[in-house]
């Protein structure tokens, strides 16, 4: 099943697709178990975990409140170190800047390391439209690029693909003989990618953290492809969301503890590339030009309210995806966004608008597992509830009124009626009595079984509930009736 | 101690015996129990679906009713409804007076099992139940009210009952309020993992602290013709088999 072009608008349909895909569901279950276990193991020996989380969140909060001045400081120091800074209001501008830089150098050979920011703005599509074919060099990203798909996880992009599918893909796209030997497959990828690195003129990367104090960018990885992408080609272009800036070099310490532990259960990633400007002397290794594109693309709008501002504290570790029962069940593609899972459900509607993603804030049981694992203590359930209120009422807690999604009139009517009727004990009791009468023909052994056809259309929630679950009956005697009849008096005896 | 019940609409209408059990256990624990018949719903469905104006109406009503009570504590057999009361203050961002009133009521409101252990300091309530039982953590009890050990220690102290911990007891059952009917397929798929864990535990009852989880789990167990009985912790604690 090809899942590359799913959109957030059709989350429910996309999810139904995943539910039919036994292989994918198996992979997702394994992912959750493996990554959950790795994270728990490394946390068992990280006694200061809670204080690290607290410290990191404080740094993020402080940065986000004064984001403008930290960005200016970052830009100034990066420029002093020889980097060139570009500001992009949105994805379109960011893509245009990248394309322009490539054209200025008359370059055509481009390598890329894994970057969610470039996925977010569909940079590859923009470059391909201009005749440039950037090569993804992260193994997982390269695999999905070969397959013409999109990432389904922000840390392990090809988690939806099985070994067999990858083996078949290598036969079809790389032209090797069929093998499921992982060593052979990775060695093949390595050989091809090494040749791409050797001839690359431009290297494009993302950024994990940008240090305002020094103008340094930090990128974490395990495969060494980021190191090559950012050091071999003559020109390095880094696309950085404006929320990635942190004040001090020393602040990296706590984030270097949190991110690998949360993302992959590692104490530290294999590589940490700290890049401060261009190479200093002609004999040195490293790029002659470093361009950093500071991209807004909807982020500054999230700054406006303290609740939505939290969204920008995210360090893209993926822990909330691995912990989320909904993500584990439907997978990343169902969200129709480069940012899936709980954090995707809050970021995506804010980035692309409620009209296109209004289902996503509802795609959660609010179980809170995401909040529990988040290394920067983002209260994702609070954010989801906030966005739900913005969707139904256009505003929440005094936020600027957003262009709202199409109203759900049936639901609004139901909630208005419920709040009216249940605010009166008389109407509440009358409702209970009426429900007892109405349910009578549906009862079987004291429960309501599958309701379908006309009745399910009349009461869609009842149809949806009873498709999988029996519904309990309204009890013949309510608690308040029992209280009045016998319980109250018993207490006095 | 004088206790006023916040019985919740689900318990009132769908499983009143849970409420009866709560009264029995609290009285056994020496509490004087009262119930204000004006109460209906805490407004959680409205709040969780994004209808804050409607939720605010319920919150004000709830606060007004329970402010009148002389009881020292408000006790509820539902962790998610208790958590909702603790969220009331968020509904009054621009009204300090109501926010303070909301916080005061929230401070007095306790979930049943947590109340027994943490407020009454009671570990055993003279219950006995023949059978193997396991515990399902209601998400709001576990992650909003931090109740992990409380219900477990109460269950372990039930005479004749054998307590077993099932795998992933702390993972959601897939209910999630309106989530369960907005995305019924996803809700049911999450639920089936829970059902599998319950069935593999070979228990006669699965116990929880939220009528909504029990409705979700119980509804599927019933559909599948399972012999496992969904039970509220108050029912086990009231039991004297």
XYZ file of C-alpha atoms in Angstrom:
734
model
C 0.000 0.000 0.000
C 1.400 3.366 -0.984
C 0.919 5.881 1.780
C 2.942 8.825 0.572
C 0.157 11.211 -0.202
C -2.155 10.968 2.769
C -3.358 14.248 4.209
C -4.296 15.301 7.735
C -7.812 16.097 6.578
C -8.577 12.408 6.174
C -6.987 11.153 9.405
C -9.887 8.816 10.196
C -9.775 7.182 6.768
C -5.975 6.951 6.808
C -6.145 5.284 10.204
C -8.628 2.724 8.946
C -6.092 1.855 6.257
C -3.378 1.171 8.837
C -5.717 -0.918 10.940
C -6.055 -3.303 7.986
C -2.264 -3.533 7.602
C -1.241 -6.414 9.850
C 2.445 -6.135 8.968
C 2.597 -2.441 9.845
C 0.737 -2.942 13.097
C 3.239 -5.602 14.076
C 6.121 -3.232 13.306
C 4.529 -0.453 15.342
C 4.006 -2.701 18.329
C 7.609 -3.777 18.152
C 8.787 -0.169 17.876
C 6.843 0.856 20.952
C 8.108 -2.083 22.972
C 11.747 -1.762 21.868
C 12.091 1.988 22.197
C 10.061 2.077 25.397
C 12.326 -0.568 26.914
C 15.547 1.132 25.775
C 14.380 4.421 27.223
C 13.362 2.842 30.531
C 16.711 1.047 30.774
C 18.799 4.179 30.306
C 16.540 6.187 32.617
C 16.957 3.611 35.357
C 20.522 4.850 35.770
C 19.800 8.547 35.206
C 19.002 9.618 38.749
C 18.833 13.301 37.917
C 16.295 12.821 35.141
C 13.575 14.944 36.707
C 15.884 17.844 37.484
C 17.300 17.717 33.928
C 13.761 17.926 32.553
C 12.969 20.844 34.782
C 16.188 22.640 33.861
C 15.677 22.095 30.125
C 12.139 23.360 30.251
C 13.242 26.475 32.111
C 15.875 27.159 29.466
C 13.309 26.713 26.705
C 10.731 28.916 28.456
C 13.246 31.676 29.027
C 14.435 31.481 25.409
C 10.944 31.517 23.946
C 9.892 34.561 25.946
C 12.875 36.504 24.566
C 13.171 34.660 21.278
C 13.714 37.780 19.175
C 16.798 38.899 21.055
C 18.309 35.405 21.229
C 17.822 34.997 17.478
C 19.553 38.294 16.810
C 22.412 37.279 19.075
C 22.657 33.924 17.350
C 22.671 35.514 13.897
C 25.332 38.045 14.856
C 27.668 35.473 16.369
C 27.186 33.004 13.524
C 28.018 35.748 11.032
C 31.085 36.722 13.026
C 32.237 33.121 12.686
C 31.833 33.312 8.925
C 28.367 31.843 8.413
C 25.759 33.649 6.354
C 22.312 34.072 7.861
C 19.087 34.042 5.868
C 15.622 34.703 7.264
C 12.646 32.845 5.871
C 9.087 33.727 6.804
C 7.682 30.477 5.474
C 8.577 27.252 3.755
C 8.261 28.710 0.304
C 10.810 31.393 1.107
C 13.143 28.864 2.704
C 12.981 26.610 -0.364
C 13.610 29.603 -2.641
C 16.675 30.591 -0.614
C 18.108 27.065 -0.852
C 17.448 26.893 -4.572
C 18.964 30.295 -5.101
C 22.134 29.305 -3.239
C 22.442 26.146 -5.328
C 21.949 28.105 -8.545
C 24.433 30.790 -7.522
C 27.090 28.104 -7.344
C 25.867 26.476 -10.564
C 25.780 23.322 -8.495
C 23.705 20.233 -9.182
C 25.085 17.584 -6.832
C 23.353 17.871 -3.485
C 23.443 15.574 -0.461
C 21.156 15.882 2.521
C 21.156 14.622 6.052
C 17.950 13.844 7.928
C 16.061 16.987 8.828
C 12.458 17.404 9.919
C 12.524 21.114 9.065
C 13.260 20.325 5.400
C 10.598 17.604 5.419
C 8.167 20.142 6.833
C 8.698 22.526 3.909
C 8.895 19.742 1.281
C 12.309 20.955 0.197
C 13.057 17.875 -1.897
C 9.920 18.366 -3.959
C 10.820 22.017 -4.537
C 14.361 21.139 -5.590
C 13.230 18.305 -7.829
C 10.819 20.663 -9.563
C 13.862 22.794 -10.401
C 15.780 19.819 -11.759
C 17.965 19.193 -8.689
C 17.872 15.726 -7.166
C 19.067 15.902 -3.573
C 20.247 12.579 -2.173
C 19.108 11.657 1.319
C 22.049 10.131 3.179
C 20.472 8.909 6.404
C 19.873 5.215 5.740
C 16.195 5.316 6.696
C 15.579 8.523 4.764
C 17.427 7.142 1.733
C 15.246 4.033 1.793
C 12.022 6.007 1.831
C 13.382 8.352 -0.821
C 14.018 5.307 -3.025
C 10.484 4.123 -2.302
C 8.999 7.562 -3.008
C 7.451 7.745 0.447
C 7.464 10.108 3.419
C 8.844 9.474 6.929
C 6.435 7.872 9.385
C 8.424 8.679 12.524
C 10.554 11.680 13.359
C 13.522 9.629 14.566
C 13.157 6.340 12.679
C 11.666 7.489 9.363
C 11.387 4.065 7.703
C 9.897 2.242 10.672
C 6.894 1.298 8.545
C 9.034 -0.759 6.158
C 9.926 -4.391 6.728
C 13.232 -6.043 5.900
C 11.559 -7.903 3.028
C 10.156 -4.729 1.534
C 13.575 -3.083 1.740
C 15.226 -6.097 0.130
C 12.739 -5.924 -2.761
C 13.285 -2.179 -3.051
C 17.057 -2.672 -3.387
C 16.484 -5.178 -6.192
C 14.185 -2.800 -8.018
C 15.973 0.525 -7.484
C 19.615 -0.375 -6.851
C 19.805 -3.420 -9.064
C 21.405 -5.875 -6.656
C 20.437 -9.519 -6.321
C 17.743 -10.287 -3.782
C 19.134 -10.640 -0.297
C 17.759 -10.194 3.182
C 21.229 -10.083 4.696
C 21.169 -6.769 6.567
C 24.968 -6.470 6.375
C 24.921 -6.784 2.600
C 22.085 -4.274 2.304
C 23.739 -1.654 4.511
C 27.120 -2.160 2.837
C 25.457 -1.615 -0.529
C 23.845 1.599 0.727
C 27.119 2.756 2.204
C 29.010 2.203 -1.034
C 26.487 4.139 -3.083
C 26.190 6.965 -0.565
C 29.986 7.308 -0.205
C 30.232 8.018 -3.929
C 27.482 10.620 -3.615
C 29.358 12.313 -0.770
C 32.581 12.328 -2.773
C 31.038 14.256 -5.649
C 28.645 16.493 -3.661
C 28.908 20.241 -4.104
C 26.256 21.185 -1.565
C 25.345 19.592 1.761
C 21.971 20.347 3.339
C 21.257 19.605 6.977
C 18.863 20.481 9.739
C 19.824 21.758 13.178
C 19.147 20.332 16.638
C 20.308 23.339 18.621
C 21.666 26.770 17.749
C 23.689 28.482 20.466
C 23.082 32.240 20.649
C 26.225 32.906 22.680
C 28.592 31.480 20.051
C 26.607 31.135 16.821
C 27.296 27.396 16.914
C 24.896 24.778 15.582
C 24.752 21.253 16.976
C 23.520 18.248 15.042
C 23.186 14.773 16.568
C 23.290 11.497 14.640
C 24.478 7.901 14.667
C 25.516 7.136 11.099
C 28.224 9.708 10.344
C 26.294 11.007 7.365
C 25.650 14.360 9.014
C 29.374 14.796 9.628
C 30.057 14.081 5.944
C 27.167 16.218 4.669
C 28.311 19.214 6.676
C 32.055 18.905 6.134
C 32.827 17.416 2.694
C 30.923 19.648 0.240
C 32.192 23.149 -0.420
C 28.906 24.623 0.783
C 26.805 23.686 3.790
C 23.205 24.902 4.043
C 21.458 24.399 7.392
C 17.712 24.863 7.698
C 16.824 25.785 11.256
C 13.431 26.441 12.811
C 13.587 29.616 14.878
C 12.665 27.687 18.040
C 15.965 25.765 17.934
C 17.988 28.544 19.493
C 19.218 28.243 23.085
C 21.083 30.962 25.002
C 24.392 29.498 26.147
C 26.918 26.897 25.060
C 26.723 25.380 28.542
C 22.966 24.860 28.034
C 23.832 22.138 25.525
C 24.902 19.959 28.419
C 21.391 19.220 29.645
C 19.928 18.809 26.148
C 22.699 16.384 25.219
C 21.618 14.307 28.194
C 17.908 14.466 27.406
C 17.663 14.072 23.643
C 19.569 10.804 23.012
C 18.040 9.154 26.078
C 14.524 10.094 25.005
C 14.955 9.467 21.303
C 16.856 6.209 21.085
C 17.616 5.242 24.672
C 21.288 6.138 24.167
C 23.428 8.001 26.695
C 24.883 9.877 23.787
C 24.588 9.630 20.023
C 27.594 8.303 18.104
C 28.280 11.694 16.527
C 27.744 15.228 17.764
C 28.709 17.794 15.155
C 29.317 21.268 16.525
C 29.664 23.732 13.697
C 30.747 27.314 14.231
C 30.966 29.126 10.914
C 33.192 28.201 7.975
C 36.672 26.702 7.923
C 39.198 29.209 9.224
C 42.267 28.623 7.049
C 42.624 27.494 3.466
C 44.398 24.306 4.499
C 41.658 23.294 6.964
C 38.915 20.813 6.270
C 35.317 21.941 6.192
C 33.032 23.993 3.999
C 34.032 27.321 2.516
C 30.494 28.599 2.866
C 28.013 27.963 5.626
C 24.471 29.261 5.210
C 21.968 29.094 8.032
C 18.346 29.661 7.117
C 16.311 30.782 10.119
C 12.783 29.751 9.334
C 9.528 30.854 10.958
C 6.864 29.007 8.935
C 4.076 29.482 11.467
C 6.197 29.234 14.617
C 5.933 32.853 15.747
C 2.136 32.513 15.857
C 2.543 29.815 18.522
C 4.521 32.242 20.670
C 1.507 34.430 21.317
C -0.128 32.343 24.066
C 1.588 30.584 26.989
C -0.261 27.331 26.298
C 0.556 27.110 22.583
C 4.067 28.459 23.204
C 4.932 25.117 24.794
C 4.732 23.545 21.326
C 8.004 25.310 20.495
C 9.873 23.688 23.375
C 9.817 20.373 21.483
C 13.268 18.934 20.722
C 11.925 16.321 18.265
C 12.993 13.246 20.224
C 9.994 11.133 19.242
C 9.438 9.742 22.750
C 5.782 10.816 22.734
C 5.204 8.909 19.499
C 6.630 5.726 20.985
C 4.532 6.100 24.133
C 1.250 6.989 22.431
C -1.378 4.243 22.137
C -2.916 6.017 19.140
C 0.405 6.375 17.261
C 1.200 2.749 18.082
C -2.097 1.738 16.530
C -2.301 3.906 13.404
C 1.348 4.724 12.612
C 2.870 7.959 11.394
C 1.440 8.221 7.893
C -2.143 8.314 9.125
C -1.507 11.786 10.552
C -0.831 13.033 7.018
C 1.897 15.274 8.369
C 5.662 15.151 8.745
C 5.010 15.524 12.465
C 2.882 12.583 13.601
C 1.909 11.319 17.039
C 0.931 13.501 19.996
C 3.325 16.352 19.224
C 2.272 16.181 15.568
C -1.363 16.433 16.599
C -0.606 19.752 18.286
C 1.973 21.180 15.876
C 0.358 20.259 12.565
C -2.931 22.161 12.987
C -0.974 25.201 14.158
C 1.309 24.998 11.124
C -1.170 24.210 8.363
C -4.401 25.546 9.880
C -7.405 23.985 11.541
C -9.294 23.697 8.288
C -6.856 21.091 7.045
C -6.132 19.303 10.307
C -9.108 19.683 12.573
C -9.314 15.964 13.367
C -5.801 15.795 14.774
C -6.337 17.448 18.180
C -9.140 14.928 18.711
C -6.961 11.970 17.715
C -5.988 11.274 21.308
C -7.560 9.526 24.260
C -5.866 12.140 26.508
C -4.165 9.334 28.395
C -1.182 11.539 29.240
C 1.555 9.007 28.390
C 3.093 11.669 26.104
C 3.345 14.218 28.903
C 4.917 11.602 31.145
C 7.782 10.855 28.738
C 8.359 14.327 27.304
C 11.934 15.379 28.171
C 10.963 19.053 28.193
C 7.692 18.538 30.068
C 5.337 19.743 27.368
C 1.787 19.304 28.640
C 0.489 17.825 25.412
C -2.974 16.938 26.783
C -3.365 20.559 27.902
C -2.391 21.699 24.414
C -4.795 19.250 22.777
C -7.647 20.505 24.962
C -6.706 24.085 24.204
C -6.746 23.436 20.462
C -10.065 21.589 20.727
C -11.535 24.655 22.408
C -10.102 26.855 19.668
C -11.670 24.598 17.070
C -15.135 24.607 18.617
C -15.187 28.197 19.843
C -12.682 29.976 17.612
C -10.681 31.050 20.637
C -9.520 29.644 23.958
C -8.392 31.528 27.047
C -8.271 34.780 25.168
C -6.176 33.680 22.208
C -6.485 35.650 19.029
C -9.467 34.318 17.147
C -8.243 31.912 14.477
C -9.845 31.241 11.188
C -11.805 28.335 12.486
C -12.594 24.995 11.029
C -16.068 24.372 9.719
C -18.406 24.088 12.695
C -19.889 20.753 13.582
C -23.492 21.874 14.101
C -24.843 18.522 15.247
C -22.212 18.251 17.939
C -22.650 21.858 19.034
C -26.386 21.349 19.344
C -25.882 18.184 21.369
C -23.526 19.898 23.807
C -25.778 22.940 24.157
C -28.727 20.691 24.899
C -26.718 18.600 27.362
C -25.479 21.632 29.261
C -28.989 23.054 29.377
C -30.832 19.905 30.388
C -28.270 18.533 32.831
C -28.015 21.833 34.670
C -31.447 21.062 36.032
C -31.891 18.081 38.363
C -35.518 17.818 37.229
C -34.656 17.580 33.556
C -31.736 15.283 34.375
C -34.068 12.890 36.201
C -36.669 13.134 33.467
C -33.945 12.302 30.939
C -32.970 9.200 32.913
C -36.588 8.038 32.932
C -37.027 8.657 29.215
C -33.792 6.824 28.410
C -35.079 3.820 30.362
C -38.154 3.713 28.141
C -36.292 4.286 24.893
C -33.685 1.612 25.575
C -36.274 -1.064 26.318
C -36.526 -2.565 22.816
C -32.732 -2.604 22.539
C -32.005 -4.481 25.749
C -30.786 -8.022 25.740
C -29.600 -9.608 29.000
C -29.516 -6.165 30.529
C -27.173 -4.745 27.883
C -27.421 -3.075 24.499
C -25.818 -5.038 21.678
C -24.925 -3.902 18.183
C -27.133 -1.054 17.004
C -27.152 -0.589 13.245
C -29.276 0.692 10.390
C -31.773 3.473 10.996
C -31.185 3.679 14.735
C -27.421 4.000 14.312
C -27.991 6.830 11.849
C -30.360 8.476 14.311
C -27.825 8.226 17.155
C -24.370 7.944 15.551
C -22.456 7.705 18.858
C -24.561 4.698 19.871
C -23.875 3.068 16.518
C -20.144 3.809 16.800
C -19.973 2.512 20.359
C -21.925 -0.688 19.812
C -20.091 -1.629 16.633
C -17.397 -3.106 18.903
C -18.710 -2.902 22.441
C -21.940 -3.691 24.240
C -23.405 -0.652 25.931
C -24.562 -0.724 29.527
C -28.236 -0.113 30.195
C -29.595 2.763 32.229
C -30.092 1.059 35.585
C -33.670 0.351 36.692
C -32.968 2.349 39.831
C -30.416 5.160 39.801
C -28.039 5.853 42.652
C -30.050 8.899 43.708
C -33.186 6.795 43.862
C -31.434 4.154 45.907
C -30.074 6.875 48.170
C -33.502 8.278 48.820
C -35.182 4.876 49.217
C -32.795 3.186 51.569
C -29.194 4.393 51.816
C -29.861 7.723 53.436
C -31.897 6.193 56.254
C -29.340 3.427 56.855
C -26.722 6.020 57.725
C -28.892 7.364 60.465
C -29.635 3.997 62.078
C -15.142 12.421 59.091
C -18.084 13.892 57.240
C -17.919 13.120 53.558
C -20.112 14.346 50.730
C -20.384 12.182 47.642
C -19.682 13.320 44.128
C -21.197 10.222 42.641
C -20.828 11.179 38.920
C -23.524 10.813 36.294
C -22.128 7.549 34.940
C -22.294 5.827 38.310
C -25.672 7.363 39.079
C -27.325 6.159 35.909
C -25.352 3.149 34.695
C -23.786 1.434 37.686
C -25.517 2.647 40.854
C -24.188 -0.354 42.780
C -20.744 1.200 42.588
C -22.178 4.145 44.475
C -23.859 1.863 46.995
C -20.506 0.139 47.535
C -18.755 3.466 48.049
C -21.284 4.407 50.731
C -20.857 1.045 52.429
C -17.055 1.158 52.483
C -16.918 4.765 53.670
C -19.388 4.036 56.458
C -17.395 0.968 57.425
C -14.359 3.250 57.589
C -16.214 5.418 60.082
C -17.280 8.255 57.815
C -20.563 10.078 57.943
C -21.766 10.080 54.330
C -24.069 12.617 52.723
C -25.273 13.061 49.160
C -26.599 16.237 47.561
C -29.313 15.283 45.100
C -28.931 18.470 43.080
C -25.666 17.245 41.537
C -25.641 15.987 37.950
C -22.466 16.053 35.853
C -19.060 17.739 36.197
C -19.005 18.768 32.538
C -16.006 16.662 31.595
C -17.430 15.598 28.194
C -17.879 19.254 27.237
C -14.430 20.277 28.483
C -12.670 17.409 26.741
C -14.451 18.041 23.459
C -13.612 21.739 23.478
C -16.919 23.222 24.616
C -15.565 25.413 27.387
C -18.607 27.654 27.745
C -20.771 24.638 28.451
C -18.116 23.166 30.742
C -17.945 26.434 32.647
C -21.687 26.299 33.273
C -21.313 22.843 34.833
C -18.288 23.915 36.834
C -20.068 26.918 38.353
C -23.047 24.793 39.249
C -20.845 22.136 40.824
C -18.878 24.690 42.841
C -22.024 26.396 44.112
C -23.607 23.143 45.221
C -20.553 21.743 46.950
C -19.602 25.042 48.589
C -22.787 24.735 50.600
C -21.710 21.432 52.092
C -20.279 21.289 55.585
C -18.456 18.071 54.798
C -14.678 18.042 55.124
C -14.164 16.085 51.926
C -15.823 15.518 48.569
C -15.258 11.905 47.521
C -15.804 10.454 44.064
C -15.592 6.932 42.655
C -14.137 8.291 39.411
C -10.577 9.440 38.859
C -11.357 11.275 35.628
C -14.267 13.206 37.159
C -12.068 14.031 40.159
C -9.387 15.243 37.749
C -12.022 17.355 35.985
C -12.794 19.133 39.255
C -9.063 19.823 39.557
C -9.213 21.398 36.072
C -12.142 23.711 36.904
C -9.856 26.685 37.590
C -8.695 26.628 33.935
C -12.218 27.572 32.922
C -11.926 30.975 34.587
C -8.813 32.550 33.079
C -10.094 36.081 33.618
C -12.055 35.678 36.820
C -9.983 35.494 39.947
C -12.968 35.070 42.256
C -14.257 31.969 40.466
C -10.740 30.654 40.068
C -10.190 30.803 43.808
C -13.516 29.144 44.500
C -12.641 26.433 41.980
C -9.278 25.817 43.587
C -10.803 25.574 47.033
C -13.316 22.958 45.897
C -10.577 21.088 44.012
C -8.514 20.921 47.193
C -11.361 19.177 48.993
C -12.102 16.685 46.219
C -10.635 13.187 46.413
C -10.773 10.022 44.396
C -12.152 7.136 46.469
C -9.092 4.829 46.730
C -6.693 7.714 47.255
C -9.002 9.104 49.932
C -8.999 5.831 51.873
C -5.211 5.529 51.887
C -4.005 9.127 51.964
C -6.708 10.930 53.921
C -8.204 8.240 56.153
C -4.879 6.327 56.365
C -6.769 3.068 55.976
C -5.149 0.122 54.193
C -7.774 -2.499 54.816
C -11.550 -2.236 54.953
C -12.545 -5.749 55.982
C -13.247 -6.901 52.436
C -13.094 -10.429 51.165
C -13.445 -11.636 47.614
C -12.871 -15.111 46.237
C -10.923 -14.951 43.009
C -7.924 -13.793 41.065
C -8.019 -10.083 40.276
C -5.947 -7.606 38.306
C -5.841 -3.818 38.211
C -6.259 -1.525 35.222
C -4.871 1.968 35.806
C -7.363 4.575 34.676
C -5.160 7.168 32.927
C -6.499 10.092 34.901
C -6.034 8.298 38.205
C -2.472 7.372 37.354
C -1.206 10.385 35.474
C -3.318 13.258 36.811
C -3.863 12.151 40.399
C -0.680 10.059 40.782
C -2.509 7.052 42.171
C -0.403 3.988 41.491
C 0.218 2.189 44.750
C -2.997 3.159 46.540
C -5.475 0.941 44.680
C -2.967 -1.886 44.451
C -2.323 -2.003 48.166
C -6.067 -1.923 48.862
C -6.563 -4.852 46.490
C -3.677 -6.806 47.971
C -5.309 -6.499 51.384
C -8.606 -8.022 50.269
C -9.036 -11.360 52.031
C -9.106 -14.450 49.781
C -8.357 -12.411 46.664
C -5.229 -13.166 44.647
C -3.819 -10.015 43.061
C -1.838 -10.273 39.830
C -0.229 -7.432 37.934
C -1.041 -7.687 34.232
C 1.370 -6.476 31.544
C 0.849 -2.854 30.476
C -1.663 -2.220 33.266
C -0.763 1.470 32.937
C -1.561 1.682 29.215
C -4.811 3.348 28.144
C -7.868 1.181 27.420
C -8.742 3.401 24.449
C -11.828 5.033 25.939
C -10.907 8.723 25.948
C -14.458 10.086 26.218
C -15.769 11.280 22.867
C -12.622 9.749 21.311
C -14.324 6.359 21.722
C -17.121 7.337 19.330
C -15.255 9.820 17.121
C -12.643 7.185 16.251
C -14.352 3.929 17.229
C -12.022 1.712 15.173
C -8.871 3.125 16.798
C -10.459 3.054 20.236
C -11.430 -0.594 19.753
C -7.989 -1.551 18.434
C -6.313 -0.040 21.514
C -8.917 -1.768 23.663
C -8.153 -5.170 22.174
C -4.562 -4.995 23.470
C -6.001 -4.419 26.929
C -8.469 -7.290 26.540
C -5.629 -9.589 25.483
C -3.615 -8.670 28.589
C -6.648 -9.236 30.811
C -7.503 -12.607 29.283
C -3.883 -13.770 29.485
C -3.830 -12.934 33.179
C -6.387 -15.611 33.818
C -8.369 -13.530 36.274
C -11.972 -13.646 37.364
C -12.229 -9.865 37.641
C -10.524 -6.822 36.187
C -10.712 -3.932 38.617
C -10.426 -0.216 37.952
C -11.242 3.128 39.486
C -13.200 4.728 36.701
C -16.648 3.722 35.495
C -15.769 4.924 32.001
C -12.822 2.530 31.593
C -15.003 -0.242 32.992
C -17.726 0.589 30.478
C -15.170 0.362 27.656
C -13.449 -2.802 28.899
C -16.691 -4.363 30.115
C -18.465 -3.606 26.850
C -15.865 -5.515 24.871
C -15.608 -8.387 27.371
C -19.378 -8.743 27.179
C -19.361 -8.623 23.356
C -16.697 -11.330 23.252
C -18.594 -13.476 25.765
C -15.719 -13.381 28.252
C -16.074 -14.775 31.763
C -13.971 -11.974 33.246
C -16.027 -9.536 35.280
C -15.308 -5.801 35.158
C -15.481 -4.426 38.691
C -15.036 -1.071 40.317
C -12.598 -1.065 43.223
C -15.433 0.025 45.539
C -17.357 -3.120 44.643
C -14.413 -5.362 45.570
C -13.822 -3.455 48.788
C -17.502 -3.667 49.721
C -17.568 -7.376 48.996
C -17.651 -9.734 51.970
C -17.878 -13.132 50.285
